[in-house]
Amino acid sequence: MSLRQLLLRLPRYLGVSGSPRRLWWSPSLDTISSVGSWRGQSSRSPVHWNQVVSEAEKIVGYPTSFMSLRCLLSDELSNIAMQVRKLVGTQHPLLTTARGLVHDSRHNLQLRGLVVLLISKAAGPSSMNTSCQNYDMVSGIYSCQRSLAEITELIHTALLVHRGIVNLNELQSSDGLLKDMQFGNKIAILSGDFLLANACNGLALLQNTKVVELLASALMDLVQGVYHENSALAKENHITEDIGISTWKKQTFLSHGALLAKSCQAAMELAKHDADVQDMAFQYGKHMAMSHKINSDLQPFIKEKTSDSMAFNLNSAPVVLHQEFLGRDLWIKQIGEAQEKGRLDYAKLRETIKAGKGVTSAIDLCRYHGNKALEALESFPPSEARSALENIVFAVTRFS
């Protein structure tokens, strides 16, 4: 079977240049705390997410939509994919994850790998260290940086798969058969571990101790962040946890920001850039990821077409901010008022939250992190790659 044929069948299987210059500009939080002070995009910037990603892929000369394809289409994982077909018709979340990796154009177009490639090209080769000038370079990006982008996506995909493991102790009759959930968990563990093993092998081949340390620490951050997320979700029905926005930021960086931030820093290390450039790359990755996560959290509250019954995370940014404005007692009261026959009426609670300050404050916070990401980019020379990184921020922080 050819690669093209396998790609076409995959959905059915699843059920469906210059050295960087250093500039400084550090506005206080007060100067960017309102929507009106957001550093908006130029009129020539693309406004749609798919257009932004498509133009960025042309710049790096690499179709990142299937960046980890070599691993995903290996014989071992192809066999696992055949087993995933047995989950069709069940309610195991692994099936939803698998479909999303193929079909979800907004959130799964290999964003992290694409950003790593773009920032690698924006920084270019180091002018202070010529030791890597003999490395292979295509479209202004070293081959080792492309490998790093693939590794980043493998780690991210593995974590997505592992997040689909079901807690069998909390199964209800409406969740489906126990044997289906047990089988799905085994496949999720096996496939997630396989992706992580390939990522670790790829890291070893880079032969750079600092890069290995950076990605290993990012993986540990992810594990810690996901643990906190799962703990919060387990308590959600009881509404016992009051994390506050400062705690939310710390946990969100661990679970969503650390991998991209440290991967961007690692890309600069591979090109032998100095600590200042590495830090700016880290800052861009961190704030870009934070902004992207807040945008995702906001979707249930700003989409024009939202299902009334669609649930949302009670530990998402708009909800945490809403709770912080209200105070604990009033929040508990609103939760009680939204209960009907022992079940939470998400449509009613959504309208209550939208009437408060949580949503607008989350938009402000999203744009704050977007501005910090743009600020970090100012230390890189103007280029198509830098403009593409800016456009990604503009797309994520655009709400009208």
mmCIF file with all atom_site columns, N, CA and C in Angstrom, residues 255-320:
data_model
loop_
_atom_site.group_PDB
_atom_site.id
_atom_site.type_symbol
_atom_site.label_atom_id
_atom_site.label_alt_id
_atom_site.label_comp_id
_atom_site.label_asym_id
_atom_site.label_entity_id
_atom_site.label_seq_id
_atom_site.pdbx_PDB_ins_code
_atom_site.Cartn_x
_atom_site.Cartn_y
_atom_site.Cartn_z
_atom_site.occupancy
_atom_site.B_iso_or_equiv
_atom_site.pdbx_formal_charge
_atom_site.auth_seq_id
_atom_site.auth_comp_id
_atom_site.auth_asym_id
_atom_site.auth_atom_id
_atom_site.pdbx_PDB_model_num
ATOM 1   N N  . SER A 1 255 ? 1.237   22.167 32.171 1.00 0.00 ? 255 SER A N  1
ATOM 2   C CA . SER A 1 255 ? 0.533   21.224 31.306 1.00 0.00 ? 255 SER A CA 1
ATOM 3   C C  . SER A 1 255 ? 0.452   21.648 29.847 1.00 0.00 ? 255 SER A C  1
ATOM 4   N N  . HIS A 1 256 ? 0.570   22.955 29.557 1.00 0.00 ? 256 HIS A N  1
ATOM 5   C CA . HIS A 1 256 ? 0.399   23.415 28.189 1.00 0.00 ? 256 HIS A CA 1
ATOM 6   C C  . HIS A 1 256 ? 1.532   24.307 27.668 1.00 0.00 ? 256 HIS A C  1
ATOM 7   N N  . GLY A 1 257 ? 2.292   24.951 28.551 1.00 0.00 ? 257 GLY A N  1
ATOM 8   C CA . GLY A 1 257 ? 3.289   25.903 28.099 1.00 0.00 ? 257 GLY A CA 1
ATOM 9   C C  . GLY A 1 257 ? 4.714   25.409 28.122 1.00 0.00 ? 257 GLY A C  1
ATOM 10  N N  . ALA A 1 258 ? 5.041   24.508 29.039 1.00 0.00 ? 258 ALA A N  1
ATOM 11  C CA . ALA A 1 258 ? 6.432   24.098 29.243 1.00 0.00 ? 258 ALA A CA 1
ATOM 12  C C  . ALA A 1 258 ? 7.029   23.424 28.009 1.00 0.00 ? 258 ALA A C  1
ATOM 13  N N  . LEU A 1 259 ? 6.269   22.556 27.366 1.00 0.00 ? 259 LEU A N  1
ATOM 14  C CA . LEU A 1 259 ? 6.801   21.816 26.216 1.00 0.00 ? 259 LEU A CA 1
ATOM 15  C C  . LEU A 1 259 ? 7.184   22.762 25.083 1.00 0.00 ? 259 LEU A C  1
ATOM 16  N N  . LEU A 1 260 ? 6.299   23.691 24.714 1.00 0.00 ? 260 LEU A N  1
ATOM 17  C CA . LEU A 1 260 ? 6.599   24.607 23.626 1.00 0.00 ? 260 LEU A CA 1
ATOM 18  C C  . LEU A 1 260 ? 7.721   25.565 24.009 1.00 0.00 ? 260 LEU A C  1
ATOM 19  N N  . ALA A 1 261 ? 7.685   26.098 25.230 1.00 0.00 ? 261 ALA A N  1
ATOM 20  C CA . ALA A 1 261 ? 8.706   27.043 25.675 1.00 0.00 ? 261 ALA A CA 1
ATOM 21  C C  . ALA A 1 261 ? 10.096  26.418 25.650 1.00 0.00 ? 261 ALA A C  1
ATOM 22  N N  . LYS A 1 262 ? 10.218  25.228 26.201 1.00 0.00 ? 262 LYS A N  1
ATOM 23  C CA . LYS A 1 262 ? 11.523  24.580 26.290 1.00 0.00 ? 262 LYS A CA 1
ATOM 24  C C  . LYS A 1 262 ? 11.980  24.012 24.946 1.00 0.00 ? 262 LYS A C  1
ATOM 25  N N  . SER A 1 263 ? 11.029  23.676 24.089 1.00 0.00 ? 263 SER A N  1
ATOM 26  C CA . SER A 1 263 ? 11.390  23.239 22.737 1.00 0.00 ? 263 SER A CA 1
ATOM 27  C C  . SER A 1 263 ? 11.948  24.401 21.922 1.00 0.00 ? 263 SER A C  1
ATOM 28  N N  . CYS A 1 264 ? 11.350  25.589 22.071 1.00 0.00 ? 264 CYS A N  1
ATOM 29  C CA . CYS A 1 264 ? 11.872  26.777 21.389 1.00 0.00 ? 264 CYS A CA 1
ATOM 30  C C  . CYS A 1 264 ? 13.272  27.111 21.887 1.00 0.00 ? 264 CYS A C  1
ATOM 31  N N  . GLN A 1 265 ? 13.471  26.998 23.195 1.00 0.00 ? 265 GLN A N  1
ATOM 32  C CA . GLN A 1 265 ? 14.794  27.237 23.766 1.00 0.00 ? 265 GLN A CA 1
ATOM 33  C C  . GLN A 1 265 ? 15.791  26.199 23.254 1.00 0.00 ? 265 GLN A C  1
ATOM 34  N N  . ALA A 1 266 ? 15.370  24.944 23.183 1.00 0.00 ? 266 ALA A N  1
ATOM 35  C CA . ALA A 1 266 ? 16.243  23.874 22.701 1.00 0.00 ? 266 ALA A CA 1
ATOM 36  C C  . ALA A 1 266 ? 16.640  24.082 21.242 1.00 0.00 ? 266 ALA A C  1
ATOM 37  N N  . ALA A 1 267 ? 15.725  24.623 20.437 1.00 0.00 ? 267 ALA A N  1
ATOM 38  C CA . ALA A 1 267 ? 16.045  24.901 19.032 1.00 0.00 ? 267 ALA A CA 1
ATOM 39  C C  . ALA A 1 267 ? 17.165  25.922 18.919 1.00 0.00 ? 267 ALA A C  1
ATOM 40  N N  . MET A 1 268 ? 17.165  26.917 19.816 1.00 0.00 ? 268 MET A N  1
ATOM 41  C CA . MET A 1 268 ? 18.240  27.918 19.832 1.00 0.00 ? 268 MET A CA 1
ATOM 42  C C  . MET A 1 268 ? 19.551  27.290 20.303 1.00 0.00 ? 268 MET A C  1
ATOM 43  N N  . GLU A 1 269 ? 19.485  26.378 21.243 1.00 0.00 ? 269 GLU A N  1
ATOM 44  C CA . GLU A 1 269 ? 20.674  25.687 21.724 1.00 0.00 ? 269 GLU A CA 1
ATOM 45  C C  . GLU A 1 269 ? 21.300  24.848 20.608 1.00 0.00 ? 269 GLU A C  1
ATOM 46  N N  . LEU A 1 270 ? 20.494  24.210 19.811 1.00 0.00 ? 270 LEU A N  1
ATOM 47  C CA . LEU A 1 270 ? 21.014  23.398 18.707 1.00 0.00 ? 270 LEU A CA 1
ATOM 48  C C  . LEU A 1 270 ? 21.756  24.247 17.677 1.00 0.00 ? 270 LEU A C  1
ATOM 49  N N  . ALA A 1 271 ? 21.341  25.520 17.531 1.00 0.00 ? 271 ALA A N  1
ATOM 50  C CA . ALA A 1 271 ? 22.016  26.431 16.600 1.00 0.00 ? 271 ALA A CA 1
ATOM 51  C C  . ALA A 1 271 ? 23.122  27.222 17.286 1.00 0.00 ? 271 ALA A C  1
ATOM 52  N N  . LYS A 1 272 ? 23.425  26.894 18.547 1.00 0.00 ? 272 LYS A N  1
ATOM 53  C CA . LYS A 1 272 ? 24.506  27.509 19.318 1.00 0.00 ? 272 LYS A CA 1
ATOM 54  C C  . LYS A 1 272 ? 24.285  28.998 19.591 1.00 0.00 ? 272 LYS A C  1
ATOM 55  N N  . HIS A 1 273 ? 23.039  29.400 19.756 1.00 0.00 ? 273 HIS A N  1
ATOM 56  C CA . HIS A 1 273 ? 22.760  30.789 20.121 1.00 0.00 ? 273 HIS A CA 1
ATOM 57  C C  . HIS A 1 273 ? 23.041  30.999 21.604 1.00 0.00 ? 273 HIS A C  1
ATOM 58  N N  . ASP A 1 274 ? 23.289  32.255 21.979 1.00 0.00 ? 274 ASP A N  1
ATOM 59  C CA . ASP A 1 274 ? 23.638  32.542 23.370 1.00 0.00 ? 274 ASP A CA 1
ATOM 60  C C  . ASP A 1 274 ? 22.408  32.498 24.271 1.00 0.00 ? 274 ASP A C  1
ATOM 61  N N  . ALA A 1 275 ? 22.643  32.681 25.571 1.00 0.00 ? 275 ALA A N  1
ATOM 62  C CA . ALA A 1 275 ? 21.582  32.546 26.572 1.00 0.00 ? 275 ALA A CA 1
ATOM 63  C C  . ALA A 1 275 ? 20.470  33.565 26.381 1.00 0.00 ? 275 ALA A C  1
ATOM 64  N N  . ASP A 1 276 ? 20.806  34.788 25.938 1.00 0.00 ? 276 ASP A N  1
ATOM 65  C CA . ASP A 1 276 ? 19.784  35.819 25.747 1.00 0.00 ? 276 ASP A CA 1
ATOM 66  C C  . ASP A 1 276 ? 18.790  35.426 24.667 1.00 0.00 ? 276 ASP A C  1
ATOM 67  N N  . VAL A 1 277 ? 19.302  34.937 23.550 1.00 0.00 ? 277 VAL A N  1
ATOM 68  C CA . VAL A 1 277 ? 18.422  34.511 22.459 1.00 0.00 ? 277 VAL A CA 1
ATOM 69  C C  . VAL A 1 277 ? 17.582  33.311 22.896 1.00 0.00 ? 277 VAL A C  1
ATOM 70  N N  . GLN A 1 278 ? 18.210  32.388 23.612 1.00 0.00 ? 278 GLN A N  1
ATOM 71  C CA . GLN A 1 278 ? 17.470  31.231 24.112 1.00 0.00 ? 278 GLN A CA 1
ATOM 72  C C  . GLN A 1 278 ? 16.330  31.656 25.031 1.00 0.00 ? 278 GLN A C  1
ATOM 73  N N  . ASP A 1 279 ? 16.594  32.655 25.872 1.00 0.00 ? 279 ASP A N  1
ATOM 74  C CA . ASP A 1 279 ? 15.556  33.119 26.790 1.00 0.00 ? 279 ASP A CA 1
ATOM 75  C C  . ASP A 1 279 ? 14.387  33.764 26.043 1.00 0.00 ? 279 ASP A C  1
ATOM 76  N N  . MET A 1 280 ? 14.686  34.555 25.012 1.00 0.00 ? 280 MET A N  1
ATOM 77  C CA . MET A 1 280 ? 13.613  35.178 24.236 1.00 0.00 ? 280 MET A CA 1
ATOM 78  C C  . MET A 1 280 ? 12.766  34.131 23.515 1.00 0.00 ? 280 MET A C  1
ATOM 79  N N  . ALA A 1 281 ? 13.416  33.081 23.018 1.00 0.00 ? 281 ALA A N  1
ATOM 80  C CA . ALA A 1 281 ? 12.673  31.994 22.379 1.00 0.00 ? 281 ALA A CA 1
ATOM 81  C C  . ALA A 1 281 ? 11.791  31.293 23.407 1.00 0.00 ? 281 ALA A C  1
ATOM 82  N N  . PHE A 1 282 ? 12.334  31.066 24.592 1.00 0.00 ? 282 PHE A N  1
ATOM 83  C CA . PHE A 1 282 ? 11.556  30.469 25.679 1.00 0.00 ? 282 PHE A CA 1
ATOM 84  C C  . PHE A 1 282 ? 10.334  31.325 26.002 1.00 0.00 ? 282 PHE A C  1
ATOM 85  N N  . GLN A 1 283 ? 10.542  32.643 26.121 1.00 0.00 ? 283 GLN A N  1
ATOM 86  C CA . GLN A 1 283 ? 9.443   33.542 26.465 1.00 0.00 ? 283 GLN A CA 1
ATOM 87  C C  . GLN A 1 283 ? 8.354   33.533 25.402 1.00 0.00 ? 283 GLN A C  1
ATOM 88  N N  . TYR A 1 284 ? 8.765   33.511 24.132 1.00 0.00 ? 284 TYR A N  1
ATOM 89  C CA . TYR A 1 284 ? 7.749   33.446 23.083 1.00 0.00 ? 284 TYR A CA 1
ATOM 90  C C  . TYR A 1 284 ? 6.930   32.157 23.204 1.00 0.00 ? 284 TYR A C  1
ATOM 91  N N  . GLY A 1 285 ? 7.621   31.030 23.323 1.00 0.00 ? 285 GLY A N  1
ATOM 92  C CA . GLY A 1 285 ? 6.915   29.758 23.427 1.00 0.00 ? 285 GLY A CA 1
ATOM 93  C C  . GLY A 1 285 ? 5.987   29.709 24.616 1.00 0.00 ? 285 GLY A C  1
ATOM 94  N N  . LYS A 1 286 ? 6.444   30.219 25.755 1.00 0.00 ? 286 LYS A N  1
ATOM 95  C CA . LYS A 1 286 ? 5.628   30.217 26.972 1.00 0.00 ? 286 LYS A CA 1
ATOM 96  C C  . LYS A 1 286 ? 4.359   31.041 26.787 1.00 0.00 ? 286 LYS A C  1
ATOM 97  N N  . HIS A 1 287 ? 4.512   32.287 26.376 1.00 0.00 ? 287 HIS A N  1
ATOM 98  C CA . HIS A 1 287 ? 3.353   33.174 26.297 1.00 0.00 ? 287 HIS A CA 1
ATOM 99  C C  . HIS A 1 287 ? 2.441   32.823 25.123 1.00 0.00 ? 287 HIS A C  1
ATOM 100 N N  . MET A 1 288 ? 3.008   32.308 24.043 1.00 0.00 ? 288 MET A N  1
ATOM 101 C CA . MET A 1 288 ? 2.179   31.857 22.939 1.00 0.00 ? 288 MET A CA 1
ATOM 102 C C  . MET A 1 288 ? 1.294   30.689 23.382 1.00 0.00 ? 288 MET A C  1
ATOM 103 N N  . ALA A 1 289 ? 1.878   29.739 24.096 1.00 0.00 ? 289 ALA A N  1
ATOM 104 C CA . ALA A 1 289 ? 1.119   28.584 24.566 1.00 0.00 ? 289 ALA A CA 1
ATOM 105 C C  . ALA A 1 289 ? 0.038   28.991 25.559 1.00 0.00 ? 289 ALA A C  1
ATOM 106 N N  . MET A 1 290 ? 0.367   29.916 26.455 1.00 0.00 ? 290 MET A N  1
ATOM 107 C CA . MET A 1 290 ? -0.628  30.388 27.427 1.00 0.00 ? 290 MET A CA 1
ATOM 108 C C  . MET A 1 290 ? -1.794  31.059 26.720 1.00 0.00 ? 290 MET A C  1
ATOM 109 N N  . SER A 1 291 ? -1.477  31.896 25.740 1.00 0.00 ? 291 SER A N  1
ATOM 110 C CA . SER A 1 291 ? -2.513  32.587 24.985 1.00 0.00 ? 291 SER A CA 1
ATOM 111 C C  . SER A 1 291 ? -3.390  31.600 24.227 1.00 0.00 ? 291 SER A C  1
ATOM 112 N N  . HIS A 1 292 ? -2.761  30.592 23.646 1.00 0.00 ? 292 HIS A N  1
ATOM 113 C CA . HIS A 1 292 ? -3.493  29.563 22.899 1.00 0.00 ? 292 HIS A CA 1
ATOM 114 C C  . HIS A 1 292 ? -4.436  28.789 23.812 1.00 0.00 ? 292 HIS A C  1
ATOM 115 N N  . LYS A 1 293 ? -3.974  28.467 25.024 1.00 0.00 ? 293 LYS A N  1
ATOM 116 C CA . LYS A 1 293 ? -4.823  27.722 25.966 1.00 0.00 ? 293 LYS A CA 1
ATOM 117 C C  . LYS A 1 293 ? -6.015  28.560 26.412 1.00 0.00 ? 293 LYS A C  1
ATOM 118 N N  . ILE A 1 294 ? -5.798  29.828 26.698 1.00 0.00 ? 294 ILE A N  1
ATOM 119 C CA . ILE A 1 294 ? -6.907  30.691 27.123 1.00 0.00 ? 294 ILE A CA 1
ATOM 120 C C  . ILE A 1 294 ? -7.924  30.839 25.995 1.00 0.00 ? 294 ILE A C  1
ATOM 121 N N  . ASN A 1 295 ? -7.432  30.974 24.757 1.00 0.00 ? 295 ASN A N  1
ATOM 122 C CA . ASN A 1 295 ? -8.330  31.032 23.611 1.00 0.00 ? 295 ASN A CA 1
ATOM 123 C C  . ASN A 1 295 ? -9.213  29.789 23.552 1.00 0.00 ? 295 ASN A C  1
ATOM 124 N N  . SER A 1 296 ? -8.601  28.627 23.773 1.00 0.00 ? 296 SER A N  1
ATOM 125 C CA . SER A 1 296 ? -9.352  27.375 23.771 1.00 0.00 ? 296 SER A CA 1
ATOM 126 C C  . SER A 1 296 ? -10.399 27.360 24.890 1.00 0.00 ? 296 SER A C  1
ATOM 127 N N  . ASP A 1 297 ? -10.007 27.822 26.078 1.00 0.00 ? 297 ASP A N  1
ATOM 128 C CA . ASP A 1 297 ? -10.941 27.874 27.208 1.00 0.00 ? 297 ASP A CA 1
ATOM 129 C C  . ASP A 1 297 ? -12.126 28.792 26.936 1.00 0.00 ? 297 ASP A C  1
ATOM 130 N N  . LEU A 1 298 ? -11.904 29.820 26.137 1.00 0.00 ? 298 LEU A N  1
ATOM 131 C CA . LEU A 1 298 ? -12.940 30.819 25.872 1.00 0.00 ? 298 LEU A CA 1
ATOM 132 C C  . LEU A 1 298 ? -13.983 30.348 24.862 1.00 0.00 ? 298 LEU A C  1
ATOM 133 N N  . GLN A 1 299 ? -13.660 29.376 24.056 1.00 0.00 ? 299 GLN A N  1
ATOM 134 C CA . GLN A 1 299 ? -14.542 28.992 22.958 1.00 0.00 ? 299 GLN A CA 1
ATOM 135 C C  . GLN A 1 299 ? -15.985 28.684 23.376 1.00 0.00 ? 299 GLN A C  1
ATOM 136 N N  . PRO A 1 300 ? -16.241 27.940 24.456 1.00 0.00 ? 300 PRO A N  1
ATOM 137 C CA . PRO A 1 300 ? -17.641 27.668 24.827 1.00 0.00 ? 300 PRO A CA 1
ATOM 138 C C  . PRO A 1 300 ? -18.435 28.933 25.172 1.00 0.00 ? 300 PRO A C  1
ATOM 139 N N  . PHE A 1 301 ? -17.736 30.035 25.474 1.00 0.00 ? 301 PHE A N  1
ATOM 140 C CA . PHE A 1 301 ? -18.409 31.255 25.903 1.00 0.00 ? 301 PHE A CA 1
ATOM 141 C C  . PHE A 1 301 ? -18.520 32.313 24.809 1.00 0.00 ? 301 PHE A C  1
ATOM 142 N N  . ILE A 1 302 ? -17.793 32.146 23.709 1.00 0.00 ? 302 ILE A N  1
ATOM 143 C CA . ILE A 1 302 ? -17.803 33.177 22.668 1.00 0.00 ? 302 ILE A CA 1
ATOM 144 C C  . ILE A 1 302 ? -18.267 32.659 21.319 1.00 0.00 ? 302 ILE A C  1
ATOM 145 N N  . LYS A 1 303 ? -18.382 31.344 21.170 1.00 0.00 ? 303 LYS A N  1
ATOM 146 C CA . LYS A 1 303 ? -18.872 30.800 19.913 1.00 0.00 ? 303 LYS A CA 1
ATOM 147 C C  . LYS A 1 303 ? -20.316 31.210 19.691 1.00 0.00 ? 303 LYS A C  1
ATOM 148 N N  . GLU A 1 304 ? -20.630 31.571 18.448 1.00 0.00 ? 304 GLU A N  1
ATOM 149 C CA . GLU A 1 304 ? -22.008 31.939 18.140 1.00 0.00 ? 304 GLU A CA 1
ATOM 150 C C  . GLU A 1 304 ? -22.926 30.727 18.188 1.00 0.00 ? 304 GLU A C  1
ATOM 151 N N  . LYS A 1 305 ? -22.411 29.583 17.736 1.00 0.00 ? 305 LYS A N  1
ATOM 152 C CA . LYS A 1 305 ? -23.203 28.360 17.747 1.00 0.00 ? 305 LYS A CA 1
ATOM 153 C C  . LYS A 1 305 ? -22.613 27.390 18.756 1.00 0.00 ? 305 LYS A C  1
ATOM 154 N N  . THR A 1 306 ? -23.212 27.355 19.934 1.00 0.00 ? 306 THR A N  1
ATOM 155 C CA . THR A 1 306 ? -22.746 26.471 20.993 1.00 0.00 ? 306 THR A CA 1
ATOM 156 C C  . THR A 1 306 ? -23.921 25.640 21.493 1.00 0.00 ? 306 THR A C  1
ATOM 157 N N  . SER A 1 307 ? -23.739 24.350 21.544 1.00 0.00 ? 307 SER A N  1
ATOM 158 C CA . SER A 1 307 ? -24.797 23.477 22.036 1.00 0.00 ? 307 SER A CA 1
ATOM 159 C C  . SER A 1 307 ? -25.124 23.815 23.491 1.00 0.00 ? 307 SER A C  1
ATOM 160 N N  . ASP A 1 308 ? -26.406 23.954 23.784 1.00 0.00 ? 308 ASP A N  1
ATOM 161 C CA . ASP A 1 308 ? -26.818 24.308 25.146 1.00 0.00 ? 308 ASP A CA 1
ATOM 162 C C  . ASP A 1 308 ? -26.349 23.282 26.167 1.00 0.00 ? 308 ASP A C  1
ATOM 163 N N  . SER A 1 309 ? -26.270 22.030 25.747 1.00 0.00 ? 309 SER A N  1
ATOM 164 C CA . SER A 1 309 ? -25.904 20.969 26.686 1.00 0.00 ? 309 SER A CA 1
ATOM 165 C C  . SER A 1 309 ? -24.398 20.732 26.747 1.00 0.00 ? 309 SER A C  1
ATOM 166 N N  . MET A 1 310 ? -23.609 21.469 25.936 1.00 0.00 ? 310 MET A N  1
ATOM 167 C CA . MET A 1 310 ? -22.164 21.230 25.884 1.00 0.00 ? 310 MET A CA 1
ATOM 168 C C  . MET A 1 310 ? -21.507 21.595 27.206 1.00 0.00 ? 310 MET A C  1
ATOM 169 N N  . ALA A 1 311 ? -20.815 20.645 27.794 1.00 0.00 ? 311 ALA A N  1
ATOM 170 C CA . ALA A 1 311 ? -20.134 20.885 29.058 1.00 0.00 ? 311 ALA A CA 1
ATOM 171 C C  . ALA A 1 311 ? -18.853 21.666 28.815 1.00 0.00 ? 311 ALA A C  1
ATOM 172 N N  . PHE A 1 312 ? -18.389 22.353 29.847 1.00 0.00 ? 312 PHE A N  1
ATOM 173 C CA . PHE A 1 312 ? -17.118 23.063 29.791 1.00 0.00 ? 312 PHE A CA 1
ATOM 174 C C  . PHE A 1 312 ? -16.397 22.834 31.104 1.00 0.00 ? 312 PHE A C  1
ATOM 175 N N  . ASN A 1 313 ? -15.108 23.059 31.089 1.00 0.00 ? 313 ASN A N  1
ATOM 176 C CA . ASN A 1 313 ? -14.273 22.791 32.253 1.00 0.00 ? 313 ASN A CA 1
ATOM 177 C C  . ASN A 1 313 ? -14.492 23.870 33.309 1.00 0.00 ? 313 ASN A C  1
ATOM 178 N N  . LEU A 1 314 ? -14.849 23.464 34.500 1.00 0.00 ? 314 LEU A N  1
ATOM 179 C CA . LEU A 1 314 ? -15.072 24.427 35.582 1.00 0.00 ? 314 LEU A CA 1
ATOM 180 C C  . LEU A 1 314 ? -13.768 24.996 36.121 1.00 0.00 ? 314 LEU A C  1
ATOM 181 N N  . ASN A 1 315 ? -12.649 24.481 35.632 1.00 0.00 ? 315 ASN A N  1
ATOM 182 C CA . ASN A 1 315 ? -11.346 25.040 35.999 1.00 0.00 ? 315 ASN A CA 1
ATOM 183 C C  . ASN A 1 315 ? -10.689 25.731 34.813 1.00 0.00 ? 315 ASN A C  1
ATOM 184 N N  . SER A 1 316 ? -11.487 26.161 33.840 1.00 0.00 ? 316 SER A N  1
ATOM 185 C CA . SER A 1 316 ? -10.974 26.917 32.700 1.00 0.00 ? 316 SER A CA 1
ATOM 186 C C  . SER A 1 316 ? -10.799 28.375 33.097 1.00 0.00 ? 316 SER A C  1
ATOM 187 N N  . ALA A 1 317 ? -10.052 29.122 32.294 1.00 0.00 ? 317 ALA A N  1
ATOM 188 C CA . ALA A 1 317 ? -9.703  30.499 32.648 1.00 0.00 ? 317 ALA A CA 1
ATOM 189 C C  . ALA A 1 317 ? -10.912 31.397 32.893 1.00 0.00 ? 317 ALA A C  1
ATOM 190 N N  . PRO A 1 318 ? -11.926 31.421 32.016 1.00 0.00 ? 318 PRO A N  1
ATOM 191 C CA . PRO A 1 318 ? -13.070 32.305 32.272 1.00 0.00 ? 318 PRO A CA 1
ATOM 192 C C  . PRO A 1 318 ? -13.796 31.971 33.574 1.00 0.00 ? 318 PRO A C  1
ATOM 193 N N  . VAL A 1 319 ? -13.896 30.681 33.881 1.00 0.00 ? 319 VAL A N  1
ATOM 194 C CA . VAL A 1 319 ? -14.600 30.262 35.091 1.00 0.00 ? 319 VAL A CA 1
ATOM 195 C C  . VAL A 1 319 ? -13.794 30.617 36.335 1.00 0.00 ? 319 VAL A C  1
ATOM 196 N N  . VAL A 1 320 ? -12.493 30.384 36.302 1.00 0.00 ? 320 VAL A N  1
ATOM 197 C CA . VAL A 1 320 ? -11.635 30.714 37.444 1.00 0.00 ? 320 VAL A CA 1
ATOM 198 C C  . VAL A 1 320 ? -11.660 32.215 37.720 1.00 0.00 ? 320 VAL A C  1
#
